[in-house]
XYZ file of C-alpha atoms in Angstrom:
666
model
C 9.356 -19.274 -34.618
C 10.655 -20.001 -31.155
C 14.685 -19.884 -30.459
C 16.067 -21.646 -27.965
C 18.584 -19.027 -25.959
C 20.072 -19.339 -22.326
C 17.911 -18.396 -18.772
C 18.569 -14.589 -18.360
C 19.425 -14.068 -21.437
C 16.495 -13.738 -23.984
C 15.487 -10.595 -25.748
C 12.383 -9.270 -24.406
C 10.260 -5.698 -25.959
C 8.853 -4.970 -22.486
C 12.429 -1.692 -21.756
C 12.357 0.367 -18.627
C 11.667 2.841 -20.648
C 8.302 1.716 -22.000
C 7.193 0.931 -18.680
C 7.972 3.426 -16.550
C 8.168 6.724 -19.567
C 4.368 6.168 -20.285
C 3.043 4.412 -17.128
C 0.816 5.862 -14.784
C -0.393 4.831 -10.982
C -4.170 5.126 -10.096
C -3.693 5.862 -6.341
C -7.184 6.150 -5.035
C -10.977 5.972 -6.651
C -13.482 9.065 -6.047
C -17.212 9.208 -6.045
C -19.165 12.308 -5.987
C -21.949 10.676 -3.575
C -24.799 13.263 -5.043
C -24.214 13.108 -8.430
C -22.477 9.235 -8.738
C -19.444 10.684 -11.250
C -16.936 8.645 -10.893
C -13.034 10.444 -10.607
C -9.271 8.575 -9.749
C -6.141 9.921 -8.716
C -3.531 9.759 -11.159
C -0.030 9.166 -10.154
C 2.235 10.750 -13.162
C 5.894 9.691 -12.805
C 6.698 11.396 -16.045
C 5.648 14.410 -14.475
C 8.036 14.134 -11.637
C 5.604 12.191 -9.890
C 2.639 14.689 -10.295
C -0.959 13.448 -8.744
C -3.398 14.651 -10.376
C -7.543 14.177 -10.009
C -8.987 13.174 -13.206
C -12.755 13.054 -14.136
C -12.583 8.970 -15.128
C -15.132 8.847 -18.118
C -13.866 11.343 -19.825
C -10.066 11.718 -18.689
C -10.588 15.417 -18.475
C -7.835 16.931 -15.269
C -10.311 18.449 -12.507
C -6.877 20.696 -11.551
C -4.170 22.475 -12.731
C -0.390 21.757 -14.007
C 0.971 23.785 -11.393
C -0.727 21.283 -8.432
C -0.283 18.168 -7.394
C -2.728 16.543 -5.271
C -0.738 14.893 -2.482
C -1.117 14.844 1.203
C 1.857 13.813 4.077
C -0.206 13.006 6.442
C 1.347 9.836 8.444
C 4.014 10.042 5.543
C 2.394 7.543 3.142
C -0.302 10.022 2.242
C -3.145 9.274 0.686
C -6.996 10.165 1.027
C -6.200 13.088 0.135
C -9.571 14.572 -2.282
C -13.205 14.258 -1.965
C -15.721 15.467 -4.331
C -19.231 16.533 -3.646
C -22.010 17.867 -5.661
C -19.952 19.288 -8.143
C -17.235 20.261 -5.832
C -13.529 18.919 -5.126
C -11.487 19.553 -2.376
C -8.051 18.732 -2.150
C -4.997 18.525 -0.526
C -2.260 20.199 -2.321
C 1.186 18.610 -1.000
C 3.401 22.117 -2.909
C 2.392 24.392 0.039
C -0.010 21.679 1.879
C -3.134 23.911 1.618
C -6.464 22.765 0.929
C -8.261 23.854 -2.203
C -11.879 23.833 -3.216
C -12.590 23.946 -7.110
C -15.810 23.474 -9.197
C -15.132 20.205 -11.888
C -16.717 22.310 -15.019
C -13.929 22.806 -17.232
C -11.982 25.941 -17.098
C -13.268 26.935 -13.170
C -10.669 28.428 -10.712
C -9.416 26.558 -7.533
C -9.227 28.956 -4.413
C -7.658 27.798 -1.427
C -9.625 26.951 1.985
C -7.149 26.485 4.653
C -4.669 29.466 5.888
C -1.650 29.285 4.978
C 0.953 26.958 6.422
C 3.104 24.103 5.188
C 3.533 23.252 8.257
C -0.342 22.162 8.534
C -1.361 18.510 6.258
C -4.873 17.602 5.795
C -6.059 14.319 5.023
C -9.622 12.220 4.848
C -11.934 14.921 3.865
C -16.192 14.016 4.450
C -18.722 16.129 3.601
C -21.652 17.330 6.527
C -24.399 15.698 4.400
C -26.386 18.590 6.066
C -24.464 21.499 5.590
C -21.527 20.494 3.133
C -19.898 23.832 3.243
C -18.303 21.846 6.645
C -15.582 19.824 5.716
C -14.324 17.306 8.714
C -10.811 16.157 8.289
C -7.568 14.904 9.741
C -4.827 17.670 10.912
C -1.427 16.820 11.312
C 0.825 19.706 12.303
C 4.187 20.153 11.846
C 4.901 23.215 13.648
C 7.513 21.226 15.923
C 8.649 18.689 13.814
C 9.948 15.629 15.437
C 8.268 12.882 15.644
C 7.098 13.386 19.943
C 5.793 16.530 18.761
C 3.865 16.449 15.237
C -0.070 16.609 16.748
C -2.731 14.994 15.244
C -6.505 16.099 14.997
C -9.754 16.653 14.213
C -11.286 19.696 12.678
C -13.863 21.128 10.823
C -13.001 23.239 7.838
C -15.597 25.710 6.881
C -15.047 25.423 3.428
C -17.297 29.844 2.598
C -15.354 31.572 5.413
C -12.180 29.827 5.387
C -11.543 28.653 8.711
C -10.003 25.980 10.770
C -12.026 25.031 13.897
C -10.678 22.116 16.283
C -12.718 19.044 16.745
C -11.287 16.108 18.375
C -7.773 15.664 20.011
C -6.028 13.574 21.777
C -5.305 9.945 20.532
C -2.229 10.266 18.845
C -3.239 9.426 15.304
C -7.196 9.565 13.311
C -8.355 8.405 10.514
C -12.250 8.186 8.316
C -14.375 10.472 9.985
C -17.167 10.151 8.670
C -20.874 11.484 9.465
C -23.919 9.618 9.296
C -26.236 9.905 5.925
C -28.523 12.467 8.481
C -25.475 14.514 9.908
C -26.737 13.533 13.436
C -23.697 11.406 14.596
C -19.631 11.755 13.638
C -17.741 8.232 14.316
C -13.743 8.100 13.386
C -11.213 5.995 13.880
C -7.983 6.304 16.238
C -5.363 5.007 17.889
C -2.162 5.800 20.500
C 1.733 4.552 20.643
C 2.856 1.757 20.517
C -0.113 0.491 18.309
C 0.011 0.402 15.038
C -3.989 0.881 13.371
C -3.792 -3.359 12.893
C -2.794 -3.372 16.266
C -5.227 -1.941 18.104
C -7.419 1.094 17.396
C -10.714 2.317 17.816
C -13.540 3.543 16.574
C -15.584 6.307 18.480
C -18.693 7.445 17.971
C -20.067 10.685 18.812
C -23.507 13.102 18.415
C -23.447 16.114 16.516
C -25.448 19.536 16.791
C -25.208 21.810 14.241
C -26.336 25.569 15.029
C -27.088 28.036 11.669
C -26.762 31.884 11.365
C -27.020 34.074 8.729
C -23.029 33.822 9.000
C -21.768 30.678 9.931
C -22.604 27.310 10.722
C -20.848 25.842 13.847
C -20.375 22.186 14.241
C -20.190 20.767 18.428
C -19.804 16.892 19.431
C -21.333 15.926 23.178
C -22.195 12.204 23.780
C -18.761 10.922 22.691
C -18.469 6.875 23.232
C -15.933 4.258 21.805
C -18.090 1.479 20.066
C -15.625 -1.420 18.824
C -14.035 -4.468 21.014
C -11.189 -3.284 22.779
C -7.640 -4.610 22.514
C -8.056 -5.165 18.800
C -8.178 -3.685 15.862
C -10.693 -2.639 14.468
C -11.094 0.183 11.213
C -11.926 1.170 7.385
C -15.692 2.603 9.172
C -19.086 3.147 7.096
C -22.074 4.054 7.033
C -24.484 1.723 5.658
C -27.420 3.846 7.138
C -28.036 6.130 9.627
C -29.032 3.907 12.260
C -25.898 0.940 11.007
C -21.958 2.114 11.248
C -19.903 -0.967 9.662
C -16.264 -1.459 9.860
C -14.188 -4.441 10.260
C -12.397 -6.067 13.290
C -9.567 -8.766 13.770
C -10.776 -9.481 17.170
C -11.610 -13.489 15.900
C -8.042 -13.740 14.848
C -9.008 -12.979 11.090
C -10.355 -9.475 9.488
C -14.288 -10.082 9.656
C -16.561 -7.258 8.723
C -18.673 -5.847 12.380
C -21.803 -3.478 12.688
C -22.972 -1.587 15.522
C -26.510 -0.629 16.240
C -27.035 3.372 16.961
C -30.795 2.670 18.475
C -29.873 -0.415 20.376
C -25.893 0.387 21.723
C -24.797 -2.809 20.325
C -21.861 -3.844 18.492
C -21.216 -7.579 17.072
C -19.908 -9.293 13.974
C -21.818 -9.441 10.718
C -21.159 -12.980 9.949
C -22.858 -15.811 12.500
C -19.172 -17.592 12.911
C -16.040 -16.322 12.552
C -14.361 -16.560 8.580
C -10.979 -17.628 8.349
C -10.079 -14.946 5.514
C -9.075 -11.173 6.185
C -11.591 -8.746 4.648
C -9.358 -6.451 4.776
C -5.765 -5.579 4.820
C -3.361 -3.352 6.754
C -3.787 0.284 6.921
C -0.606 1.941 5.403
C -2.946 3.816 3.214
C -6.175 5.521 4.057
C -7.594 5.096 1.148
C -7.400 0.980 0.790
C -11.004 0.902 1.366
C -12.151 -2.980 1.127
C -15.721 -3.115 0.312
C -18.462 -0.994 -0.076
C -22.546 -0.632 0.920
C -24.638 -0.628 -2.620
C -28.555 -1.048 -1.282
C -30.655 2.785 -0.426
C -31.607 0.279 2.959
C -28.199 -0.601 3.682
C -28.260 -3.917 3.752
C -26.303 -5.059 1.066
C -22.795 -4.570 0.578
C -19.636 -6.000 -1.730
C -16.687 -6.848 -0.138
C -13.136 -8.081 -0.909
C -11.112 -11.080 1.100
C -8.138 -12.263 0.903
C -7.992 -16.633 -0.294
C -4.443 -18.219 -1.077
C -2.737 -14.572 -1.901
C -5.709 -13.289 -4.083
C -9.317 -11.633 -3.621
C -12.351 -12.561 -3.337
C -15.107 -10.553 -3.517
C -18.739 -11.483 -1.442
C -21.931 -10.025 -1.457
C -22.770 -9.914 2.334
C -26.127 -9.405 3.702
C -25.081 -7.304 6.459
C -28.037 -7.114 8.461
C -28.480 -11.413 8.590
C -25.071 -12.133 7.738
C -25.267 -14.240 4.891
C -22.183 -14.751 2.500
C -22.094 -15.353 -1.320
C -19.380 -15.600 -3.463
C -19.229 -13.174 -6.337
C -17.382 -14.375 -9.732
C -14.742 -12.138 -10.777
C -11.732 -11.832 -12.594
C -8.876 -9.489 -10.529
C -7.125 -10.632 -8.095
C -6.280 -7.267 -6.868
C -9.117 -5.427 -5.144
C -8.377 -1.388 -3.509
C -10.182 1.600 -2.969
C -13.414 -0.149 -2.884
C -16.703 2.968 -3.086
C -20.401 2.770 -3.554
C -21.358 4.748 -6.884
C -25.066 4.334 -7.015
C -26.906 2.629 -4.392
C -30.590 2.580 -6.447
C -28.872 0.972 -9.149
C -26.407 -0.787 -6.991
C -23.235 -0.187 -8.411
C -20.150 0.320 -6.973
C -16.515 0.937 -7.921
C -12.459 0.013 -7.451
C -8.948 -0.369 -8.793
C -9.042 -3.766 -10.878
C -5.342 -6.192 -11.511
C -5.576 -9.338 -13.100
C -3.239 -11.641 -13.565
C -2.667 -10.232 -17.137
C -4.339 -7.018 -17.627
C -2.953 -3.868 -15.640
C -4.434 -2.150 -12.871
C -7.828 0.029 -14.431
C -11.152 1.723 -12.350
C -13.814 -0.643 -12.507
C -17.577 -0.597 -12.273
C -19.622 -3.389 -10.928
C -22.699 -3.766 -10.773
C -24.758 -6.364 -9.228
C -26.727 -8.644 -10.664
C -28.513 -11.903 -8.972
C -27.374 -12.918 -5.338
C -24.469 -14.328 -6.216
C -23.276 -12.369 -9.886
C -22.027 -9.515 -10.885
C -21.339 -7.490 -14.257
C -17.873 -5.608 -14.916
C -17.018 -2.455 -16.666
C -13.787 -0.017 -17.242
C -15.178 3.149 -15.550
C -12.454 4.978 -18.558
C -13.937 6.027 -21.392
C -11.539 4.482 -24.318
C -8.406 5.931 -24.836
C -9.890 8.983 -21.981
C -7.091 7.762 -19.868
C -3.526 6.593 -20.321
C -3.444 2.884 -19.458
C 0.468 2.860 -19.096
C 2.351 0.179 -22.042
C 0.901 -1.811 -24.897
C 2.127 -5.147 -24.624
C 1.237 -8.356 -26.349
C -0.784 -10.226 -23.555
C 1.651 -13.691 -24.737
C 3.978 -12.202 -22.870
C 2.493 -12.447 -19.358
C 3.678 -15.251 -17.216
C 1.118 -16.538 -14.442
C 2.061 -16.289 -11.533
C 1.168 -19.772 -8.640
C 0.524 -19.153 -5.554
C 2.608 -22.038 -3.094
C 2.039 -22.295 0.751
C 5.244 -24.242 1.076
C 5.982 -26.505 3.926
C 8.915 -25.931 6.157
C 10.616 -28.931 8.109
C 10.199 -29.991 10.787
C 6.610 -29.684 11.376
C 5.468 -28.177 7.972
C 4.574 -24.535 8.784
C 3.226 -23.053 5.960
C 5.287 -20.418 4.034
C 3.362 -18.517 1.352
C 4.708 -17.275 -1.886
C 4.166 -16.208 -5.940
C 6.336 -18.185 -7.959
C 7.021 -16.450 -11.678
C 8.336 -18.873 -13.949
C 10.277 -16.809 -16.883
C 8.160 -16.799 -20.135
C 9.310 -15.177 -23.958
C 7.051 -16.335 -26.813
C 9.837 -15.596 -28.785
C 11.616 -18.974 -26.760
C 10.870 -22.334 -26.220
C 12.858 -22.135 -23.984
C 17.193 -22.889 -22.613
C 19.122 -24.020 -25.075
C 21.407 -25.367 -21.803
C 20.524 -28.866 -21.210
C 19.388 -29.149 -17.602
C 19.707 -25.474 -16.989
C 17.445 -24.012 -13.997
C 16.399 -20.201 -14.324
C 18.210 -17.482 -12.460
C 15.343 -15.920 -9.891
C 14.773 -12.404 -8.619
C 13.278 -12.811 -4.996
C 11.406 -9.814 -3.953
C 11.116 -8.851 -0.204
C 7.874 -6.682 0.021
C 8.237 -3.325 1.818
C 6.088 -2.675 4.930
C 7.135 -5.096 6.747
C 2.976 -5.879 7.513
C 2.650 -5.092 3.642
C 1.653 -8.385 1.210
C 2.601 -9.604 -2.416
C -0.190 -9.573 -5.137
C -0.923 -11.057 -8.106
C -1.938 -8.560 -9.627
C -0.192 -8.195 -13.265
C 3.183 -6.166 -13.464
C 4.856 -4.940 -16.306
C 7.930 -4.731 -14.206
C 7.653 -8.716 -12.792
C 7.397 -9.327 -16.511
C 10.345 -7.091 -17.488
C 12.638 -10.348 -15.688
C 10.517 -13.157 -17.092
C 10.293 -11.997 -20.354
C 14.296 -11.975 -19.847
C 14.499 -15.600 -18.850
C 14.775 -14.473 -15.227
C 12.165 -15.990 -12.326
C 10.530 -14.512 -10.592
C 9.474 -15.147 -6.454
C 7.442 -13.151 -3.897
C 7.632 -13.839 -0.103
C 4.491 -13.285 1.897
C 7.219 -14.354 4.741
C 5.849 -14.213 8.500
C 3.972 -10.890 9.569
C 2.744 -10.627 5.920
C -0.975 -9.165 5.748
C -3.809 -11.724 4.512
C -3.440 -14.883 6.102
C -4.933 -14.208 9.395
C -3.208 -12.325 12.664
C -1.551 -15.544 13.643
C 0.987 -14.905 11.140
C 1.271 -11.368 10.959
C 2.596 -11.918 14.211
C 5.232 -13.831 13.527
C 6.674 -11.266 12.889
C 5.637 -10.057 16.257
C 9.528 -9.288 17.694
C 10.945 -11.395 14.548
C 11.848 -8.262 11.879
C 15.088 -9.451 10.765
C 15.418 -12.411 11.614
C 11.555 -14.094 10.564
C 11.519 -12.544 7.365
C 15.422 -12.740 7.007
C 15.023 -16.643 7.362
C 11.331 -17.146 5.937
C 13.482 -15.769 1.998
C 15.834 -17.765 2.386
C 13.954 -20.676 3.234
C 11.678 -20.213 0.190
C 14.499 -19.669 -1.925
C 16.160 -22.893 -0.439
C 13.059 -24.876 -1.332
C 12.268 -23.616 -4.678
C 15.169 -24.669 -5.719
C 15.320 -28.692 -4.278
C 13.271 -31.043 -5.007
C 9.986 -31.482 -5.346
C 10.046 -27.915 -6.672
C 13.419 -27.799 -8.579
C 12.529 -24.467 -9.929
C 15.322 -22.100 -9.996
C 19.247 -22.603 -10.112
C 20.459 -22.490 -6.276
C 23.673 -20.250 -7.719
C 22.313 -18.104 -9.327
C 19.769 -16.689 -7.381
C 19.213 -13.042 -6.471
C 17.600 -10.732 -3.331
C 15.689 -7.161 -3.745
C 13.708 -5.133 -1.433
C 12.426 -1.803 -0.666
C 12.288 -0.279 2.257
C 11.793 -2.932 5.194
C 12.593 -5.392 2.122
C 15.990 -3.652 2.072
C 16.476 -4.528 5.949
C 15.475 -8.244 4.370
C 18.054 -7.656 1.953
C 21.148 -6.569 3.971
C 20.173 -9.352 7.008
C 20.047 -11.963 4.793
C 23.357 -10.934 2.875
C 25.165 -10.338 6.754
C 23.058 -11.802 9.913
C 21.643 -14.952 8.327
C 21.967 -18.519 8.541
C 23.714 -18.507 5.530
C 25.116 -15.085 3.959
C 25.896 -16.905 0.895
C 22.535 -17.785 -0.351
C 22.302 -14.910 -2.757
C 24.350 -14.217 -5.349
C 24.042 -10.550 -5.775
C 21.344 -7.823 -3.918
C 19.544 -4.803 -4.604
C 18.863 -2.856 -1.757
C 16.379 0.333 -2.434
C 15.971 3.054 0.047
C 16.603 0.187 2.746
C 16.869 0.039 6.714
C 20.151 -0.502 8.196
C 20.487 1.185 10.774
C 17.276 0.755 13.372
C 18.849 2.615 16.126
C 19.165 5.588 13.966
C 15.551 4.606 12.334
C 14.255 4.946 16.054
C 15.806 8.639 16.416
C 15.125 10.406 12.686
C 11.742 8.266 11.303
C 7.880 9.847 11.220
C 5.756 9.890 13.915
C 3.376 7.530 12.967
C 5.948 4.761 12.779
C 8.147 6.139 15.497
C 7.460 3.282 17.553
C 6.255 0.685 15.773
C 10.282 -0.859 16.117
C 9.480 -2.030 19.991
C 6.577 -4.215 18.660
C 9.252 -5.474 15.643
C 12.140 -6.034 17.608
C 11.597 -5.559 21.361
C 13.887 -2.978 23.757
C 12.803 0.355 24.568
C 14.291 3.708 24.218
C 16.443 2.396 27.344
C 16.788 -0.606 26.037
C 18.091 -0.232 22.146
C 20.448 -3.874 22.304
C 18.031 -5.449 20.195
C 18.065 -3.147 17.289
C 21.171 -2.942 17.790
C 21.653 -6.869 16.947
C 18.941 -6.550 13.858
C 20.584 -3.488 12.322
C 23.031 -4.871 9.584
C 24.999 -1.810 9.446
C 27.148 -3.316 12.175
C 27.276 -6.658 10.084
C 28.731 -4.719 7.162
C 32.099 -6.543 7.197
C 30.359 -9.618 6.644
C 28.950 -8.712 3.151
C 30.642 -11.199 1.295
C 28.429 -10.901 -1.837
C 27.857 -7.501 -5.203
C 25.430 -5.241 -3.262
C 23.615 -2.482 -5.898
C 22.541 0.745 -3.388
C 19.593 2.675 -4.792
C 18.698 6.225 -2.385
C 16.538 9.317 -2.610
C 18.527 11.752 -1.529
C 15.216 13.769 0.541
C 13.913 10.425 2.083
C 12.080 11.107 5.471
C 11.855 7.764 6.316
C 15.219 6.226 5.731
C 17.648 8.985 5.396
C 20.495 8.515 3.120
C 22.864 8.569 5.192
C 22.359 5.096 6.339
C 22.513 3.924 2.783
C 25.814 5.841 2.339
C 27.642 4.205 5.479
C 27.190 1.217 4.161
C 28.105 1.351 1.097
C 31.589 3.478 2.084
C 32.489 0.309 4.208
C 31.761 -1.961 1.792
C 33.547 -0.047 -0.934
C 36.884 0.781 1.857
C 37.860 -3.103 2.496
C 37.131 -3.884 -1.391
C 34.216 -5.155 -1.710
C 31.962 -4.649 -4.862
C 29.060 -2.464 -4.258
C 27.298 0.106 -6.648
C 25.486 3.224 -4.835
C 23.329 5.846 -6.672
C 21.666 8.490 -5.273
C 18.465 10.326 -6.840
C 18.459 13.639 -6.285
C 14.723 14.800 -5.508
C 12.849 11.240 -4.579
C 11.794 10.462 -1.262
C 10.590 6.983 -0.027
C 9.334 5.326 -3.419
C 10.182 6.767 -6.591
C 8.012 8.721 -8.306
C 9.883 10.281 -11.199
C 10.257 8.798 -14.403
C 14.286 9.290 -15.232
C 14.774 7.492 -11.390
C 12.429 5.123 -11.943
C 14.125 4.096 -15.372
C 17.760 4.632 -14.135
C 16.987 2.112 -10.814
C 15.115 -0.596 -13.327
C 17.774 -0.641 -15.817
C 20.555 -0.343 -13.394
C 19.008 -3.170 -11.663
C 20.009 -5.451 -14.613
C 22.878 -4.358 -15.556
C 23.839 -4.921 -11.988
C 22.549 -8.866 -12.110
C 23.753 -9.654 -15.606
C 27.815 -8.440 -14.378
C 27.078 -10.679 -11.674
C 25.351 -13.363 -12.614
C 28.074 -13.379 -15.783
C 25.392 -13.402 -18.642
C 27.327 -11.235 -20.724
C 30.060 -12.907 -22.116
C 33.564 -11.280 -21.060
C 31.373 -8.947 -18.504
C 31.595 -9.710 -14.775
C 31.635 -7.927 -11.583
């Protein structure tokens, strides 16, 4: 029988130990293009964040216990493995070498790149005629400063175990892909100060393959740019040997484009622009947004964002006809073709009430598809197994912000626990955890997260704010953050919190709102407390490896983001005043709300020294601040012990800050 108790005090079976200790993450889906066997990369917090290559159907591990299949390319990594004709090639972040191993049980791996920990590799693609040749990104950290790290494309000869330069000159490269007949190579590239979602190009070259008894060599000629300039072009793939496909945002929304090799002509696939984003910001190289699903290369399955959720389309690449496919997934990532002869594809799919799984889809009629999990029952760790009745269903809300009714997009999760009929206090509104996603051009989505349910089953509301700058709502919405980082995001979070607390919504208690954020979200959190229109909206806050000193970040951060801040904030290396003005570290004396700081001690993106300056400053003047440094953690917590402690510590902090435990108050 359901009971009543004050919000924020409910007992929940969803414990930090259960959702971190046994929980795994799926980081990528990989398909052997020859055998159509599906594999995935599985992150394991219980094994100190180790990432493992898994055969999806059987759950069998392909790599040894001493291997961590990750890469540090672009610092955030991803695209660290490929499987071709029963041979897996992968980057091992422990020594940064590339290895190959047969997927047959008991096979021994061997390194295929020279020993050099300064070299990082990602985005592998086998030549279709001579698969011993593997094209790859090489990121050279021999001189490890943002201005001296060198990115190139190289060819790895997997038999001779040599690395040969192929393409250079750009600051960054991504997704090199051979055409199906091996006569062409296409790749994405961009230069500072751009990020790939700001301005990136696609180049195409003719490939010459010279074979001899002892070795095979590859050369490029007739290199040309095939995409529109002055916009973002990315996530390229070959539909067939004559058609190259990618997504482009020149219309203001990310839409599919194609290039006809014979006609040497590029153009949009749709007859007129569709006001939906068919892709996201390329923070990770593996989050591919579509799959080609027929042998002629005429049909693709594309994802698009609508109202903060995913929709799937069947797209005729020749005519531009598109038809929506009914599907239960609100989050779809890492789409891959499985078999073009059978029209099957795979992806990471998450529902509002079911955790992320490796999914196989099969096209039926023109607007239908069937879906099934790609893993055998019990073959892969699925993480915690809670009753679905515990799950609260998210609600996407587009708030209208006065005075012009500008749209502000949020996702609201009401408190819910089937053991409770609600609060025992008349008129009580729930305390609310406001979550600021990282990025900052990221996006909060609506797929099931047990970490959110951890809060809602305890009687908290949860609010994800897709502030101006978030992707998925068109380029104009994303560009609201241009020169506005630390202002637009901060004020959007404050506005969303205040609007949800009053009529016509009245969903949360205005006096018991807390805010949390990681990475750039931490900057937003600290800015809301110290340098905003209202520093007293939030009753408490948590910064997880959050940015505090933008001047220091410009000097200390890695190459990928080293010039990103100039577009987000303004200024230059010669004019650092905008960075000083936006840095919470310069307003710490204004923080008068309880603050919890959680930080990794080997974080290269946001060094621990930034967090410690804030902590010492607040502590020195007698403010309420707590700090926890986690050994061995970088930018993002990967280890079970860290994830568990961080979650429990945050709950305890809010309970004390909000007076939710009798007789206990910060």
